[in-house]
Short mmCIF file of C-alpha atoms in Angstrom, two decimals:
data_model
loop_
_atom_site.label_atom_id
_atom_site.label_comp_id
_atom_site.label_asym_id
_atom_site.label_seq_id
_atom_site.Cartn_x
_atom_site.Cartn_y
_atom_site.Cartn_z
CA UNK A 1 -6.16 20.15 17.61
CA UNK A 2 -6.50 16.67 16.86
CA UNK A 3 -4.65 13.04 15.09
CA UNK A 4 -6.91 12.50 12.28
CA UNK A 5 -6.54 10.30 9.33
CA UNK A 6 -5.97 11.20 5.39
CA UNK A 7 -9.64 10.94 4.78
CA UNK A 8 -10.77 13.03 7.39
CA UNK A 9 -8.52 15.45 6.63
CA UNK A 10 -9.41 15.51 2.63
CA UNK A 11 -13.28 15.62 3.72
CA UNK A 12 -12.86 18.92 5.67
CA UNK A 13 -10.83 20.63 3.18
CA UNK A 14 -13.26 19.80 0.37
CA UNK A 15 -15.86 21.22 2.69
CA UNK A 16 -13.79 24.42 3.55
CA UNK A 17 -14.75 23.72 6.86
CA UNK A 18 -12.21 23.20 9.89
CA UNK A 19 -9.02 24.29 8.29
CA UNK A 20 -5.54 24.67 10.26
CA UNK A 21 -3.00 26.83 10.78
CA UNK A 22 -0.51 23.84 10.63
CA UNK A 23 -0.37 20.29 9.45
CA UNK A 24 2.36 17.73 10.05
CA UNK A 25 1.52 14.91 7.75
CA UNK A 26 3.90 11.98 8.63
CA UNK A 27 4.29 7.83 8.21
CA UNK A 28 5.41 4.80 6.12
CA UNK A 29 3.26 4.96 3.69
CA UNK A 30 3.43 7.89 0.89
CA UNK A 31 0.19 7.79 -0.60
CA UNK A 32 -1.91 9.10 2.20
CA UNK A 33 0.63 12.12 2.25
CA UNK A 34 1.02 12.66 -1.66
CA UNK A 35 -3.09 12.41 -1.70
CA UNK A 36 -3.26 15.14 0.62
CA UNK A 37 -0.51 17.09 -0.49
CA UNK A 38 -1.54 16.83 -4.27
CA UNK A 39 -5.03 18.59 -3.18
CA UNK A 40 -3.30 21.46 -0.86
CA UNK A 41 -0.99 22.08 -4.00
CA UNK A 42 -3.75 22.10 -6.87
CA UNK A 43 -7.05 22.51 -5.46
CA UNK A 44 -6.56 24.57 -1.97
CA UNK A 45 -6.05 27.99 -3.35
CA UNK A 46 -8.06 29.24 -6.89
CA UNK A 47 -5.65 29.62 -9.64
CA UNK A 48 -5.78 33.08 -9.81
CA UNK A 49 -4.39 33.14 -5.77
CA UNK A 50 -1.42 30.93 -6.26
CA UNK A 51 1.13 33.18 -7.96
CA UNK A 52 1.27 35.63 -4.78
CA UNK A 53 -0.30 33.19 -2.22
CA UNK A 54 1.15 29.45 -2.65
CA UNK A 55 4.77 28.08 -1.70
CA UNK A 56 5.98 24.85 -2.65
CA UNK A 57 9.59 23.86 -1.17
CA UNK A 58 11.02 20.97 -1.13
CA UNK A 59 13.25 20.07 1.99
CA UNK A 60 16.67 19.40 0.74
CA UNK A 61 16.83 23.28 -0.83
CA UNK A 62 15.92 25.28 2.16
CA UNK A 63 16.06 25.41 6.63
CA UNK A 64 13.76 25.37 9.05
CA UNK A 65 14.36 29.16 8.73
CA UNK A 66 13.69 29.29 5.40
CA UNK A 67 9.72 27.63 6.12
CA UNK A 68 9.37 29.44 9.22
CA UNK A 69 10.01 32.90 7.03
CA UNK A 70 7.58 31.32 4.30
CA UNK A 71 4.62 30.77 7.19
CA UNK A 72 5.28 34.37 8.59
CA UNK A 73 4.19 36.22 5.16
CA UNK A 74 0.98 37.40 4.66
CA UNK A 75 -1.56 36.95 2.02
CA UNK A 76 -1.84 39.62 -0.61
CA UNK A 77 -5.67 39.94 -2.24
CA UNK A 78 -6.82 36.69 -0.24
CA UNK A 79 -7.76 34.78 2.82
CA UNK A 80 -5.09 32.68 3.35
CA UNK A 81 -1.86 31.50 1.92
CA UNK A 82 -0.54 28.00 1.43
CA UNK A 83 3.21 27.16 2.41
CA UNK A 84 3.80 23.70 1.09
CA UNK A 85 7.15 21.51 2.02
CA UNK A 86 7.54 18.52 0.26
CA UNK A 87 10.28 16.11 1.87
CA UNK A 88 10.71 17.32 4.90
CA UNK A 89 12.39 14.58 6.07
CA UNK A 90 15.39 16.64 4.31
CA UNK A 91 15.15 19.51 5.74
CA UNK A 92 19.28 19.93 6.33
CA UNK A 93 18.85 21.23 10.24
CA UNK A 94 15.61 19.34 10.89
CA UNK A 95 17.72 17.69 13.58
CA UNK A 96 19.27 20.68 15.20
CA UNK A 97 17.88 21.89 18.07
CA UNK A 98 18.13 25.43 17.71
CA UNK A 99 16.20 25.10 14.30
CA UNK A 100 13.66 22.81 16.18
CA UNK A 101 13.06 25.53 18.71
CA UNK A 102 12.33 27.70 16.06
CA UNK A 103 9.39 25.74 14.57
CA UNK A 104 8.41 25.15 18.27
CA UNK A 105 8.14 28.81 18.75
CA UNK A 106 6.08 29.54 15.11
CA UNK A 107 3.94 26.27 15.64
CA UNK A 108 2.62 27.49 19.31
CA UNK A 109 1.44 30.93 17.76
CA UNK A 110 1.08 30.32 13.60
CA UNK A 111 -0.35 33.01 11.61
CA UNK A 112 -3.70 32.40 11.50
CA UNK A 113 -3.64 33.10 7.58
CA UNK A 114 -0.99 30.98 6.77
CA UNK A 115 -1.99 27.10 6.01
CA UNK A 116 2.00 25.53 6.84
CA UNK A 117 1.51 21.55 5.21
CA UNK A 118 4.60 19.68 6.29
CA UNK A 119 5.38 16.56 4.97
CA UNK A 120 7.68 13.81 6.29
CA UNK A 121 7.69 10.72 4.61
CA UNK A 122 9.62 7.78 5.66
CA UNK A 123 8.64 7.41 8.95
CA UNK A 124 7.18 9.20 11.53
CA UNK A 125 8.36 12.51 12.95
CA UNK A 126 9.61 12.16 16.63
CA UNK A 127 6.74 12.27 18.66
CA UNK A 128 8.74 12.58 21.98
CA UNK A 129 9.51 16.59 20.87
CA UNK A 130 8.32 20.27 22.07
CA UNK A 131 7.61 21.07 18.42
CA UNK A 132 5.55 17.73 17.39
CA UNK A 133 3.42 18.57 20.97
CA UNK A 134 3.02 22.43 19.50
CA UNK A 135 2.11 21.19 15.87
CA UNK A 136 -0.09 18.66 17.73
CA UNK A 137 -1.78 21.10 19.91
CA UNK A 138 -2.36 24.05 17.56
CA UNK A 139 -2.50 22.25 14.24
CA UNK A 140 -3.47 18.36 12.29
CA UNK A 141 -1.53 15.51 12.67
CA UNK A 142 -1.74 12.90 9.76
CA UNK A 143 -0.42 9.69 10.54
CA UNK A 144 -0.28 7.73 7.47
CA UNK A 145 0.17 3.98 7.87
CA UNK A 146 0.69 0.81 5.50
CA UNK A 147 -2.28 -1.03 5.37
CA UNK A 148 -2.37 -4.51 6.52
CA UNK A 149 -2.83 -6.71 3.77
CA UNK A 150 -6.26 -7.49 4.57
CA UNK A 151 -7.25 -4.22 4.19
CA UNK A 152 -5.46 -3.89 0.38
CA UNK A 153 -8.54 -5.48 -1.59
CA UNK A 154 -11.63 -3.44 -0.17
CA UNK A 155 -8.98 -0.36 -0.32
CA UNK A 156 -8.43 -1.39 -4.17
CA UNK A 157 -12.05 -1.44 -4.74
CA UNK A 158 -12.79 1.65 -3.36
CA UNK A 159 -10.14 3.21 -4.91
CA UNK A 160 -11.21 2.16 -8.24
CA UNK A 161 -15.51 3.04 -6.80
CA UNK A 162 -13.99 6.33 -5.94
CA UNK A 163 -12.38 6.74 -9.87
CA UNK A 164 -16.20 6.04 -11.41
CA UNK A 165 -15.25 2.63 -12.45
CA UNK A 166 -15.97 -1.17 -11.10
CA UNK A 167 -13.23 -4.13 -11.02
CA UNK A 168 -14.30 -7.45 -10.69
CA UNK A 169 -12.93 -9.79 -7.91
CA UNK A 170 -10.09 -11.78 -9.56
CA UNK A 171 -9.12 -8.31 -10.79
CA UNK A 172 -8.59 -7.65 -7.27
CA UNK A 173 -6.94 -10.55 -6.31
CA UNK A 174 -4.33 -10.03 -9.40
CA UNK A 175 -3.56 -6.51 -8.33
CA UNK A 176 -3.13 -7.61 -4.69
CA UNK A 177 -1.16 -10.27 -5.58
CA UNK A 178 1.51 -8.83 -7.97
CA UNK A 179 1.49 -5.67 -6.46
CA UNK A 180 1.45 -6.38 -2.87
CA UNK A 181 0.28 -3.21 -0.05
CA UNK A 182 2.39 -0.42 -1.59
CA UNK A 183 -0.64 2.13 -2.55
CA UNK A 184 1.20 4.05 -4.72
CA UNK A 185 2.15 1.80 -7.15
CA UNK A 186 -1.73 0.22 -6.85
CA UNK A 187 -2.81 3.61 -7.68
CA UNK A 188 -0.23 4.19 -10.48
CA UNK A 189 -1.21 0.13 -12.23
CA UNK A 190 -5.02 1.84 -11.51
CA UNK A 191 -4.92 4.80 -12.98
CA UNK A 192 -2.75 2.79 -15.88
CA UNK A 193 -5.70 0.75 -16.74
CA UNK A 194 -8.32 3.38 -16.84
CA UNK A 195 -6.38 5.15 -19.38
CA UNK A 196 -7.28 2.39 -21.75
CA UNK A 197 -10.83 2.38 -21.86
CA UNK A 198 -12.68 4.86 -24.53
CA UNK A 199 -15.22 7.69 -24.16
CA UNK A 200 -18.27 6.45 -22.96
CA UNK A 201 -17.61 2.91 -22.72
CA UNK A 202 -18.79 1.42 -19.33
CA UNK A 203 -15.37 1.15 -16.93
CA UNK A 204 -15.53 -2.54 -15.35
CA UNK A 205 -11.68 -3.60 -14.81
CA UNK A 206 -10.95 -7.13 -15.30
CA UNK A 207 -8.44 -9.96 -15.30
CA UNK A 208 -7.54 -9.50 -18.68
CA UNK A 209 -6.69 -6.20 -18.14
CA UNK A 210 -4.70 -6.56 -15.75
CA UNK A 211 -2.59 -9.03 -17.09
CA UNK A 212 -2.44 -6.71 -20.49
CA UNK A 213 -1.63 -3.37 -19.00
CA UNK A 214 0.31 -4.27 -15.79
CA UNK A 215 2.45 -6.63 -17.59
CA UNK A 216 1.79 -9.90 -15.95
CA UNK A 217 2.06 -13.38 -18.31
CA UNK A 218 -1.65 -14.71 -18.01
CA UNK A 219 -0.08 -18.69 -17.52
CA UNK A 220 3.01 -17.83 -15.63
CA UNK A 221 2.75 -16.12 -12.20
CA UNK A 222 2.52 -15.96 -8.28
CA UNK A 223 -1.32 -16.39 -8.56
CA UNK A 224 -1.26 -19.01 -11.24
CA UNK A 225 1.47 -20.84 -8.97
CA UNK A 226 -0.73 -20.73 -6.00
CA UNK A 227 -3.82 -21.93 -8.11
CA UNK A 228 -1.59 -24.87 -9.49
CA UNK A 229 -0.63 -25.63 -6.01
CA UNK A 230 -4.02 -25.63 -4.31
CA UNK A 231 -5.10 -28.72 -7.30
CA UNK A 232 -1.82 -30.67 -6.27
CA UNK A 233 -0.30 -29.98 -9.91
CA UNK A 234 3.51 -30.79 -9.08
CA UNK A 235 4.28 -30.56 -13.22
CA UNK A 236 2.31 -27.20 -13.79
CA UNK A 237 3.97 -25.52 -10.37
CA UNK A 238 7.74 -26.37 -11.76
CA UNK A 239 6.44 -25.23 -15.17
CA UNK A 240 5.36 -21.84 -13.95
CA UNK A 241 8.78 -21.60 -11.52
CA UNK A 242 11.03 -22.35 -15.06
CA UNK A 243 9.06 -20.04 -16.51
CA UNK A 244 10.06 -17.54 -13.90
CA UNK A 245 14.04 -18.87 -14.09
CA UNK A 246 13.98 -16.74 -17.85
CA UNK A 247 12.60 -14.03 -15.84
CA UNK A 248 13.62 -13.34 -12.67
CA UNK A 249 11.73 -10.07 -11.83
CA UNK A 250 8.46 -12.39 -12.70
CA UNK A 251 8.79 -14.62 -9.21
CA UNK A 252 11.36 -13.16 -6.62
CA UNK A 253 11.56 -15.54 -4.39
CA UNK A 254 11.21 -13.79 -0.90
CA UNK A 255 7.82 -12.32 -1.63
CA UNK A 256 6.41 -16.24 -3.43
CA UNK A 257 7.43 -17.61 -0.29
CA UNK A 258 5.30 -15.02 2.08
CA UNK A 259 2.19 -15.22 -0.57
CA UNK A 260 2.27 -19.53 -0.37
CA UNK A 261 2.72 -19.25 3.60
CA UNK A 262 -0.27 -17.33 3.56
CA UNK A 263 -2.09 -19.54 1.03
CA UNK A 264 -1.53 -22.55 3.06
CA UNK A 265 -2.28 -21.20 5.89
CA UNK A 266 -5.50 -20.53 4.90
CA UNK A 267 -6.21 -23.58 3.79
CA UNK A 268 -5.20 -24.78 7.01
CA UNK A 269 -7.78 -22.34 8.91
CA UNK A 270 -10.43 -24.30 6.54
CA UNK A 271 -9.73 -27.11 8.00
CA UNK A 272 -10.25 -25.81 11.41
CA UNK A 273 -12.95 -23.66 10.89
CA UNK A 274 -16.15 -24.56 12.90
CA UNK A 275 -18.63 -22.81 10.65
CA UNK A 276 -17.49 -23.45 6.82
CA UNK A 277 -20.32 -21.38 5.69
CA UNK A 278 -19.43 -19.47 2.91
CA UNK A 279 -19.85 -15.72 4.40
CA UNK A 280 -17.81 -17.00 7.57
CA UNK A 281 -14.84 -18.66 5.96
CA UNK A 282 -14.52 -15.29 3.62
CA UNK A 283 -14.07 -13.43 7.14
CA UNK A 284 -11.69 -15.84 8.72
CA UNK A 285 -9.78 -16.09 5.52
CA UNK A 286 -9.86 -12.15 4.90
CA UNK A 287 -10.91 -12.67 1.16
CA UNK A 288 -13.72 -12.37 -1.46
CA UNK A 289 -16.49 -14.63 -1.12
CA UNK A 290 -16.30 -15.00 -4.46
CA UNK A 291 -12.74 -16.67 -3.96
CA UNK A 292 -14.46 -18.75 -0.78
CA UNK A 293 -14.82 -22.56 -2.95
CA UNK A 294 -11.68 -22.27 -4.66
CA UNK A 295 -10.29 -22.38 -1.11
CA UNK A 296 -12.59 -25.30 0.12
CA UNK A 297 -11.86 -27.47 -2.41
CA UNK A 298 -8.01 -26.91 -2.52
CA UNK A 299 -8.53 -27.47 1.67
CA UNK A 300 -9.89 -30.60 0.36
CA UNK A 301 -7.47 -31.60 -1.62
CA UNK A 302 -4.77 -31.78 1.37
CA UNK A 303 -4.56 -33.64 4.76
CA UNK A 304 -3.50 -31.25 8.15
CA UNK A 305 -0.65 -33.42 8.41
CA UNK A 306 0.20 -32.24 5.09
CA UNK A 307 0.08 -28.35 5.03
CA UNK A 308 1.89 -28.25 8.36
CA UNK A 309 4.70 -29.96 6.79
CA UNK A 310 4.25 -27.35 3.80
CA UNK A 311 4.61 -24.60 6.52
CA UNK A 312 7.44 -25.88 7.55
CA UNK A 313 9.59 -26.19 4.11
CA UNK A 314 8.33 -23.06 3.96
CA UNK A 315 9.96 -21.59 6.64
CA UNK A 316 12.98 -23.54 6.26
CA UNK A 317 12.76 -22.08 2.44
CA UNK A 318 12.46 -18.13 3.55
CA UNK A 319 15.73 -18.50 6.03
CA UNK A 320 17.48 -20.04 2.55
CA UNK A 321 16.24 -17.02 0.56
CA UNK A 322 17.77 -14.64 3.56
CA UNK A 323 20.85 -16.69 3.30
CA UNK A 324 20.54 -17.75 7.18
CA UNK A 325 22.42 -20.89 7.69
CA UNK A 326 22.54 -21.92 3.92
CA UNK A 327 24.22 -20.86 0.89
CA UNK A 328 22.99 -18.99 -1.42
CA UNK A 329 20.38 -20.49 -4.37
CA UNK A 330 18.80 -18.90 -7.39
CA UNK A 331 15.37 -17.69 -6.47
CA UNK A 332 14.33 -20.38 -9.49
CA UNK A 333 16.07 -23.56 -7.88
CA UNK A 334 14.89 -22.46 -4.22
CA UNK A 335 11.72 -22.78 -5.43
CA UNK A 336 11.50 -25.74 -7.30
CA UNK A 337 12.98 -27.90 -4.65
CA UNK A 338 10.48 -26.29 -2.15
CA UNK A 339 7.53 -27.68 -4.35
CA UNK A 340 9.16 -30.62 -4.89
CA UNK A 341 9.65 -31.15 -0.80
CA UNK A 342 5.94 -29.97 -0.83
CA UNK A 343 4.83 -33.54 -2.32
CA UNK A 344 6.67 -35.64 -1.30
CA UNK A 345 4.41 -36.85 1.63
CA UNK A 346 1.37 -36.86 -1.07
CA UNK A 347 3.86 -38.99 -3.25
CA UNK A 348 5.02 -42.02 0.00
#
């Protein structure tokens, strides 16, 4: 049939309309599969269908035999029936091809009343084989990707849109921030925060919640860091980093390094930018426009000459973190000598 994405996917079963005999829902990123895998398992079939009708294995515990038998029973007192494999990644002779050839030969002719949801997280399913071209062919292939991290914030508020609720910007940013692109966990510190507010009460997510119910300190963090750095505050950056020495899981140093290479290059691209209108620099820099004059004025605040020399302890900092050509340094002192190497052509 067709490559279509989660949403697609979640918009024709919700309208009963275009359902397959087969679908191989495979990638890097879990969410999209759990998402669509959570509605086949609770929402596909009525309750009073699934004790006879619904099949939920999980890879490591059966074979390819074992689905294939699964897909080849019929319904009793219903349309269809639902054969669900979580993990199936782990099926035990997923790589054998005389178990492969036995999918091939199900997936060219399923049983039209059989709904077969297979999914492989982890990466994607080998593309280059019969039985991905015969689940292809007769069935829906989910490819579910990371999202770039451009993509994360509008994803975050639509997520939260989608939940009946609202999150202000710097909520967003937070979230981003901390979290990073893994969905899962986004939805999880989401979903986390909802919980909190009462019946009735009017569902606006904001900074404070965040730092309250996804357990980041208000003063001392990646986003805080980044703020200090952007108004040139060499005493409040090594504050927040010492901060982050009595707490190592607060600042790792791999992931501060990527965020402030980004920052600064941002601020860089202000610099550059031949129309600084606001609505233009929020597209080149891939943020809120309500984030827009922080980034102006911290673009401001620094001469070219000195963010490329930023981006270039930077770099030199990241191969130190991966331990390429250096010894190994707390996450804490890599840090703090980067920001100190950071001014020291604001300080001559």
């Amino acid at each position: 049939m067709a490559i279509v994405s989660a949403r697609e996917v979640l918009s024709q079963l919700q309208s009963k309309q275009g359902i397959a005999p087969i679908y191989l829902l495979h990638g890097e990123e879990d969410f999209f599969i759990d998402q669509i895998a959570h509605y086949f398992e609770h929402f596909f079939l009525p309750p009073e269908a699934r004790s006879f009708n619904q099949s939920v294995l999980y890879g490591k515990d059966i074979s390819i035999g074992d689905v294939v038998n699964h897909a080849r029973s019929f319904p009793m007192m219903y349309d269809h029936r639902l054969v669900l494999v979580k993990e199936f990644q782990a099926v035990k002779d997923l790589k054998k091809s005389e178990s492969l050839k036995l999918l091939e030969k199900y997936a060219q002719a399923p049983l039209p009343s059989t709904v077969l949801v297979l999914c492989h997280k982890g990466g994607f399913f080998d593309k280059r084989k019969a039985v991905y071209k015969a689940i292809e062919k007769q069935g829906i292939v989910v490819e579910s990707k990371p999202l770039y991290d451009n993509q994360v914030p509008k994803w975050i508020e639509e997520y939260v849109q989608n939940k009946g609720a609202k999150i202000e910007p710097t909520a967003i940013q937070l979230l981003f921030e901390h979290v990073g692109n893994n969905l899962s966990r986004l939805s999880h510190e989401i979903d986390k925060i909802l919980l909190n507010f009462g019946e009735g009460e009017e569902k606006v997510i904001k900074a404070q919640a965040v730092y309250e119910y996804v357990g980041i300190s208000r003063e001392y963090n990646v986003f805080e860091l980044q703020k200090a750095l952007g108004q040139k505050q060499l005493a409040q950056c090594i504050k927040i980093i010492r901060y982050a020495a009595r707490n190592p899981k607060a600042m790792p140093a791999i992931p501060t390094i990527a965020m402030l290479y980004r920052y600064v290059n941002q601020l860089l691209l202000v610099h550059h930018a031949p129309d600084k209108s606001e609505k233009a620099l929020a597209a080149l820099l891939e943020v809120h426009p309500f984030f827009v004059k922080e980034y102006v004025q911290a673009s401001r605040r620094y001469r070219v000459q000195e963010l490329y020399h930023m981006l270039q302890v930077l770099l030199e900092a990241d191969k130190r973190a991966k331990g390429v050509d250096a010894a190994p340094a707390s996450d804490a002192a890599l840090l703090q000598d980067m920001m100190y190497q950071f001014f020291i052509p604001s300080q001559s």
